[in-house]
Coordinates of C-alpha atoms in Angstrom, one line a residue:
M6 CA -53.4 133.7 -88.9
Q7 CA -51.3 136.3 -86.8
P8 CA -52.6 137.4 -83.2
D9 CA -53.7 141.2 -82.7
T10 CA -50.7 142.4 -80.3
A11 CA -49.7 145.1 -78.5
T12 CA -46.4 146.4 -77.3
V13 CA -46.7 147.0 -73.3
P14 CA -43.6 148.0 -71.3
H15 CA -42.0 145.3 -69.4
E16 CA -42.6 147.3 -65.8
R17 CA -46.3 147.6 -66.6
L18 CA -47.1 144.3 -67.5
H19 CA -45.0 142.7 -64.4
G20 CA -47.2 145.5 -62.6
L21 CA -50.5 144.2 -63.8
V22 CA -49.7 140.6 -63.2
A23 CA -48.6 141.0 -59.7
E24 CA -51.6 143.3 -59.0
R25 CA -53.9 140.1 -59.8
F26 CA -51.7 138.0 -58.0
R27 CA -52.3 140.2 -54.7
A28 CA -55.8 140.6 -55.6
H29 CA -56.3 136.7 -54.9
G30 CA -54.6 137.1 -51.7
V31 CA -50.6 136.5 -52.4
P32 CA -48.5 138.3 -50.2
E33 CA -47.1 141.6 -52.0
H34 CA -43.4 140.6 -52.0
R35 CA -44.6 136.9 -53.4
A36 CA -46.9 138.2 -55.5
G37 CA -44.0 140.5 -57.3
L38 CA -41.7 137.3 -57.4
A39 CA -44.5 135.2 -58.9
A40 CA -45.0 138.0 -61.8
S41 CA -41.4 138.1 -62.5
A42 CA -41.5 133.9 -62.9
L43 CA -44.6 134.4 -65.4
C44 CA -43.0 137.5 -67.4
H45 CA -40.1 135.6 -68.1
G46 CA -41.8 133.5 -70.4
D47 CA -42.8 136.8 -72.3
L48 CA -39.9 138.5 -72.4
C49 CA -37.4 135.5 -73.7
G50 CA -40.3 134.4 -76.0
F51 CA -41.9 131.4 -74.4
D52 CA -45.7 133.0 -74.4
S53 CA -47.0 129.5 -74.0
H54 CA -45.5 129.8 -70.6
G55 CA -46.1 133.3 -69.8
V56 CA -48.9 135.6 -69.2
F57 CA -51.0 133.7 -71.3
N58 CA -51.6 131.5 -68.4
L59 CA -52.7 133.9 -65.9
P60 CA -56.5 133.7 -66.6
R61 CA -56.1 130.1 -68.0
L62 CA -54.2 128.3 -65.1
Y63 CA -52.9 130.2 -62.3
L64 CA -55.8 132.2 -61.1
P65 CA -58.1 129.3 -61.3
L66 CA -55.7 127.5 -59.2
L67 CA -56.1 129.9 -56.6
E68 CA -59.6 130.5 -56.9
S69 CA -60.3 126.9 -56.9
G70 CA -58.4 126.3 -53.8
R71 CA -56.0 124.0 -55.4
A72 CA -53.1 126.5 -54.8
D73 CA -53.3 128.2 -51.1
P74 CA -52.1 131.9 -51.8
A75 CA -50.9 131.9 -48.1
A76 CA -49.1 128.6 -48.3
E77 CA -45.5 128.5 -46.2
P78 CA -43.5 125.5 -47.2
V79 CA -42.3 123.1 -44.5
V80 CA -38.9 121.7 -44.3
R81 CA -39.9 117.9 -43.7
S82 CA -35.8 116.8 -43.4
D83 CA -32.8 118.7 -43.5
L84 CA -29.3 117.1 -44.0
G85 CA -27.2 120.6 -44.6
A86 CA -26.8 120.0 -48.0
C87 CA -30.1 118.7 -49.1
A88 CA -33.4 119.1 -47.6
T89 CA -37.0 117.6 -48.2
V90 CA -40.0 120.1 -48.5
D91 CA -43.5 120.2 -48.5
A92 CA -44.7 123.0 -50.5
D93 CA -48.3 122.6 -49.3
R94 CA -50.1 124.0 -52.2
A95 CA -47.9 127.1 -52.9
L96 CA -47.9 129.0 -55.5
G97 CA -45.4 127.4 -57.7
L98 CA -44.2 130.7 -59.3
W99 CA -43.1 131.9 -56.4
A100 CA -42.6 129.0 -54.0
A101 CA -40.1 127.3 -56.7
A102 CA -37.8 130.3 -56.9
E103 CA -37.4 131.1 -53.5
L104 CA -36.6 127.0 -52.8
M105 CA -34.2 127.2 -55.6
D106 CA -32.5 130.1 -53.6
D107 CA -32.6 127.6 -50.7
A108 CA -30.6 124.9 -52.6
I109 CA -28.1 128.1 -53.9
A110 CA -27.6 128.8 -50.4
R111 CA -26.9 125.3 -49.2
A112 CA -24.5 125.1 -52.5
R113 CA -22.5 128.5 -51.2
E114 CA -21.9 126.3 -47.7
H115 CA -21.6 122.7 -48.9
G116 CA -20.4 122.9 -52.5
L117 CA -23.8 121.5 -53.8
G118 CA -27.4 121.9 -52.7
L119 CA -30.5 120.0 -53.3
V120 CA -34.0 120.8 -52.5
S121 CA -36.7 118.1 -53.0
V122 CA -40.4 119.3 -53.0
R123 CA -43.4 117.6 -52.9
G124 CA -47.0 119.1 -52.6
A125 CA -46.2 122.0 -55.1
T126 CA -48.1 123.4 -57.7
H127 CA -47.2 124.4 -61.6
F128 CA -43.9 126.7 -61.5
G129 CA -44.3 128.4 -65.0
C130 CA -40.7 128.2 -67.2
A131 CA -38.5 125.8 -65.4
G132 CA -36.0 128.1 -66.7
F133 CA -36.7 130.9 -64.9
H134 CA -35.7 129.3 -61.5
A135 CA -32.4 127.5 -62.8
A136 CA -31.4 130.8 -64.4
R137 CA -31.3 132.2 -60.6
A138 CA -28.1 129.5 -60.0
A139 CA -26.5 130.9 -63.0
E140 CA -26.6 134.5 -61.4
Q141 CA -24.9 133.4 -58.7
G142 CA -22.0 131.7 -60.7
M143 CA -23.6 128.2 -60.2
I144 CA -24.8 125.5 -62.0
G145 CA -28.8 124.9 -61.6
V146 CA -30.8 121.9 -62.4
V147 CA -34.4 122.0 -62.2
A148 CA -37.2 119.3 -63.0
S149 CA -40.6 118.9 -62.6
N150 CA -43.2 116.4 -62.9
C151 CA -46.7 116.8 -63.7
G152 CA -48.4 115.8 -60.3
G153 CA -51.0 112.8 -61.2
Q154 CA -51.5 114.3 -64.5
R155 CA -51.1 112.0 -67.5
I156 CA -50.9 113.5 -71.0
A157 CA -48.3 111.4 -73.2
R158 CA -48.2 107.9 -73.8
P159 CA -45.2 105.4 -74.1
P160 CA -43.8 104.8 -77.1
L161 CA -46.3 101.8 -78.5
G162 CA -48.1 102.3 -75.5
A163 CA -52.2 102.9 -75.7
L164 CA -52.5 104.7 -72.3
P165 CA -50.8 108.3 -71.3
L166 CA -48.5 107.7 -68.1
L167 CA -46.7 110.9 -67.7
G168 CA -47.0 114.6 -68.0
T169 CA -44.6 116.7 -70.4
N170 CA -41.9 116.7 -67.2
P171 CA -39.9 119.8 -67.8
L172 CA -36.1 119.9 -67.6
A173 CA -33.8 122.8 -67.1
V174 CA -30.0 123.4 -66.9
S175 CA -28.1 126.7 -66.3
A176 CA -24.7 127.6 -66.1
P177 CA -22.4 130.8 -66.2
A178 CA -21.3 131.4 -70.1
L179 CA -20.4 134.5 -71.9
P180 CA -21.5 137.9 -70.1
E181 CA -24.9 138.8 -69.8
H182 CA -25.6 135.2 -71.8
P183 CA -26.0 132.3 -69.6
F184 CA -26.3 128.6 -70.7
L185 CA -30.1 127.8 -70.2
L186 CA -31.7 124.7 -71.7
D187 CA -35.3 124.8 -70.8
M188 CA -37.2 122.0 -72.6
S189 CA -40.1 119.6 -72.2
T190 CA -39.5 116.0 -72.8
T191 CA -42.4 115.8 -75.1
V192 CA -41.7 117.5 -78.7
V193 CA -43.2 120.7 -77.3
P194 CA -45.4 121.5 -74.2
T195 CA -49.2 121.7 -74.2
G196 CA -48.9 125.1 -73.8
K197 CA -47.8 125.7 -77.5
V198 CA -50.5 123.7 -78.8
R199 CA -53.0 125.6 -76.8
V200 CA -51.7 129.2 -77.8
A201 CA -52.0 127.7 -81.2
A202 CA -55.6 126.6 -81.0
G203 CA -56.6 130.1 -79.0
D204 CA -54.9 131.8 -82.3
G205 CA -57.0 129.4 -84.6
A206 CA -53.8 128.6 -86.1
T207 CA -52.6 125.1 -87.1
I208 CA -49.4 123.6 -85.9
P209 CA -46.6 121.8 -87.7
E210 CA -46.9 117.9 -88.6
G211 CA -44.9 115.7 -85.7
W212 CA -46.6 117.7 -82.6
L213 CA -49.5 115.8 -82.4
V214 CA -50.4 112.4 -83.8
D215 CA -54.0 110.3 -83.7
D216 CA -54.4 106.5 -82.4
S217 CA -53.7 105.3 -85.7
G218 CA -50.1 107.5 -85.7
T219 CA -51.5 109.8 -88.3
S220 CA -50.1 113.5 -87.9
V221 CA -52.7 115.8 -86.6
T222 CA -52.3 119.8 -87.4
D223 CA -55.5 121.2 -85.7
P224 CA -54.2 122.2 -82.2
S225 CA -58.0 121.6 -80.8
A226 CA -57.4 118.1 -81.2
L227 CA -55.2 117.7 -78.1
D228 CA -58.1 119.0 -75.6
G229 CA -60.8 117.2 -77.6
G230 CA -59.2 113.9 -77.0
T231 CA -58.6 113.2 -80.4
A232 CA -54.9 113.3 -80.5
H233 CA -51.8 113.3 -78.4
L234 CA -48.5 114.7 -77.8
R235 CA -45.2 112.8 -79.1
W236 CA -42.1 112.2 -77.2
L237 CA -38.8 114.0 -78.4
G238 CA -37.4 111.5 -81.0
G239 CA -40.9 111.3 -82.6
D240 CA -41.5 107.6 -83.4
P241 CA -39.8 104.5 -81.7
D242 CA -37.7 104.0 -84.7
T243 CA -36.1 107.6 -84.6
G244 CA -35.5 107.8 -80.8
A245 CA -38.8 108.3 -79.1
H246 CA -37.7 105.9 -76.2
K247 CA -35.3 108.8 -75.6
G248 CA -37.6 111.1 -75.0
F249 CA -39.7 108.8 -72.9
G250 CA -36.8 108.1 -71.1
L251 CA -35.8 111.5 -70.1
G252 CA -39.6 111.8 -69.3
L253 CA -39.2 109.2 -66.6
V254 CA -35.7 110.6 -65.3
V255 CA -37.6 113.8 -64.4
E256 CA -40.4 111.4 -63.0
L257 CA -37.6 109.6 -60.8
L258 CA -36.1 112.9 -59.6
A259 CA -38.5 115.0 -59.2
A260 CA -41.4 113.1 -57.8
L261 CA -40.4 109.5 -56.9
L262 CA -37.7 111.1 -54.6
S263 CA -40.0 113.6 -53.3
G264 CA -42.9 111.7 -52.4
S265 CA -45.0 113.6 -55.1
A266 CA -48.1 112.5 -57.0
L267 CA -46.7 109.9 -59.6
G268 CA -47.8 109.5 -63.3
P269 CA -47.2 105.8 -63.6
T270 CA -49.7 104.1 -61.2
P271 CA -52.0 101.0 -61.3
G272 CA -54.6 103.4 -61.9
A273 CA -53.1 104.9 -64.7
V274 CA -53.0 101.5 -66.6
L275 CA -56.7 101.6 -65.7
G276 CA -57.4 104.7 -67.8
D277 CA -57.2 107.2 -65.2
S278 CA -55.9 110.6 -66.8
G279 CA -55.4 112.1 -63.2
R280 CA -55.0 115.7 -62.5
D281 CA -52.1 117.9 -62.0
D282 CA -51.9 118.4 -58.2
D283 CA -49.1 117.3 -55.9
I284 CA -46.4 118.3 -58.4
G285 CA -42.8 117.3 -57.3
Y286 CA -39.9 119.6 -58.1
F287 CA -36.1 118.7 -58.1
L288 CA -34.0 121.7 -57.6
L289 CA -30.0 121.2 -57.5
A290 CA -27.5 123.7 -57.2
I291 CA -23.8 123.2 -57.6
D292 CA -21.0 125.7 -56.8
A293 CA -18.8 125.2 -59.7
E294 CA -16.5 127.3 -58.8
R295 CA -15.7 125.6 -55.4
L296 CA -15.1 122.5 -56.9
R297 CA -13.3 123.2 -60.3
P298 CA -11.3 126.6 -59.4
G299 CA -11.3 128.4 -62.8
F300 CA -14.8 126.8 -63.6
A301 CA -16.1 130.4 -65.0
E302 CA -13.0 131.0 -67.6
A303 CA -13.4 127.7 -68.9
A304 CA -17.0 128.2 -69.1
R305 CA -16.4 131.1 -71.2
A306 CA -14.0 129.6 -73.6
M307 CA -16.1 126.6 -74.0
F308 CA -19.3 128.4 -75.1
G309 CA -17.5 130.8 -76.7
A310 CA -16.1 128.1 -78.8
V311 CA -19.6 127.2 -79.8
L312 CA -20.2 130.6 -81.2
D313 CA -17.2 130.9 -83.0
C314 CA -18.2 127.4 -85.0
P315 CA -18.8 128.4 -88.8
P316 CA -20.7 129.8 -90.6
E317 CA -19.9 132.7 -88.0
G318 CA -23.1 134.2 -86.2
Q319 CA -25.2 131.4 -87.1
V320 CA -24.6 128.9 -84.4
H321 CA -25.5 129.7 -80.8
Y322 CA -25.7 127.8 -77.6
P323 CA -29.3 127.4 -75.7
G324 CA -30.2 130.7 -73.9
W325 CA -28.1 132.7 -76.3
H326 CA -31.0 133.9 -78.1
E327 CA -33.6 134.3 -75.2
A328 CA -30.9 136.4 -73.2
E329 CA -30.9 138.6 -76.5
R330 CA -34.6 138.9 -76.9
A331 CA -35.2 139.4 -72.8
M332 CA -32.4 142.8 -73.2
R333 CA -34.5 143.9 -76.5
R334 CA -38.0 143.5 -75.1
R335 CA -37.0 145.0 -71.3
R336 CA -35.9 147.9 -73.4
D337 CA -38.7 148.1 -76.1
G338 CA -41.5 146.5 -74.7
V339 CA -43.3 142.9 -74.7
P340 CA -45.8 141.8 -77.4
V341 CA -48.8 141.0 -75.6
R342 CA -52.1 139.6 -77.1
A343 CA -54.7 142.0 -77.2
R344 CA -57.7 139.9 -76.0
L345 CA -55.2 138.9 -72.9
L346 CA -54.4 142.6 -71.9
A347 CA -58.3 143.0 -72.2
E348 CA -58.9 140.3 -69.7
L349 CA -56.2 141.9 -67.4
G350 CA -58.0 145.2 -67.6
E351 CA -55.4 147.0 -69.7
V352 CA -57.0 149.4 -72.3
V353 CA -55.2 148.7 -75.9
G354 CA -54.9 151.7 -78.5

């Protein structure tokens, strides 16, 4: 089933989203930054992390008080090249971007910059924040846990211990086409499943399984509690332990290091599914050109070799297709579900 969509100029979509954030008390400049972070998903083709989540996730966070529109992140410790920050429930869409910019500024001075964040909320696409480093000629690494929320079970485990725990890495590559890996450590993020459920579509086998390990293609089974997400790698005998291990790496770097809420706790073992509050971020920027003069030229050669792999025109590196799609959609408009536009007060047709 194909959803009913309309094409909206990017500037118009950005304005609609920023307007909703301002109406919920987010200061104007931060509302614009939050809108940019959210629209990034739609520009790049990650609609599960785009404006779809505005009425489903971000506005309810603000309305419930779980995110504070007027919050000001507070630096708790500052060692020069690195710092720990309490986000104080700031809207993650803008807070992660501003704090990544802080990491970039530290890298410009020290060669690398690390900002470890606790008390945070959802930040949308991890890649949006990591890409800010690539735009400055740096390597960026961004990771986030899901606070105390537990979604995915360990391989062979009977209870969930971790969230989808996204990880993103960016770097300069070819002109206007940075390297940008943006991934969950589960097979897919929950948003992709929920988009399919909203569209009344089925999902591919291998995304969800039930308690017996049988594949489930009805996306509503996730929120219905009768199926759960799989890790990257699929089954234990095909590498699920690698996806789970990456999920634990994110938990270590983003949450344990920052002092945020954790997935694996004694309460989790007792069956508490938790809630996605007090999220932790790991924001790292590396000034690669300072550490290795000639890095940018070497990166162009390396990623160019990837593109030259036969068959010609078929092989690309992470971020290539997304950059192409974003350029087209900035020029031609962004496809948005009609029902979502109606929720935003936009007249379709």
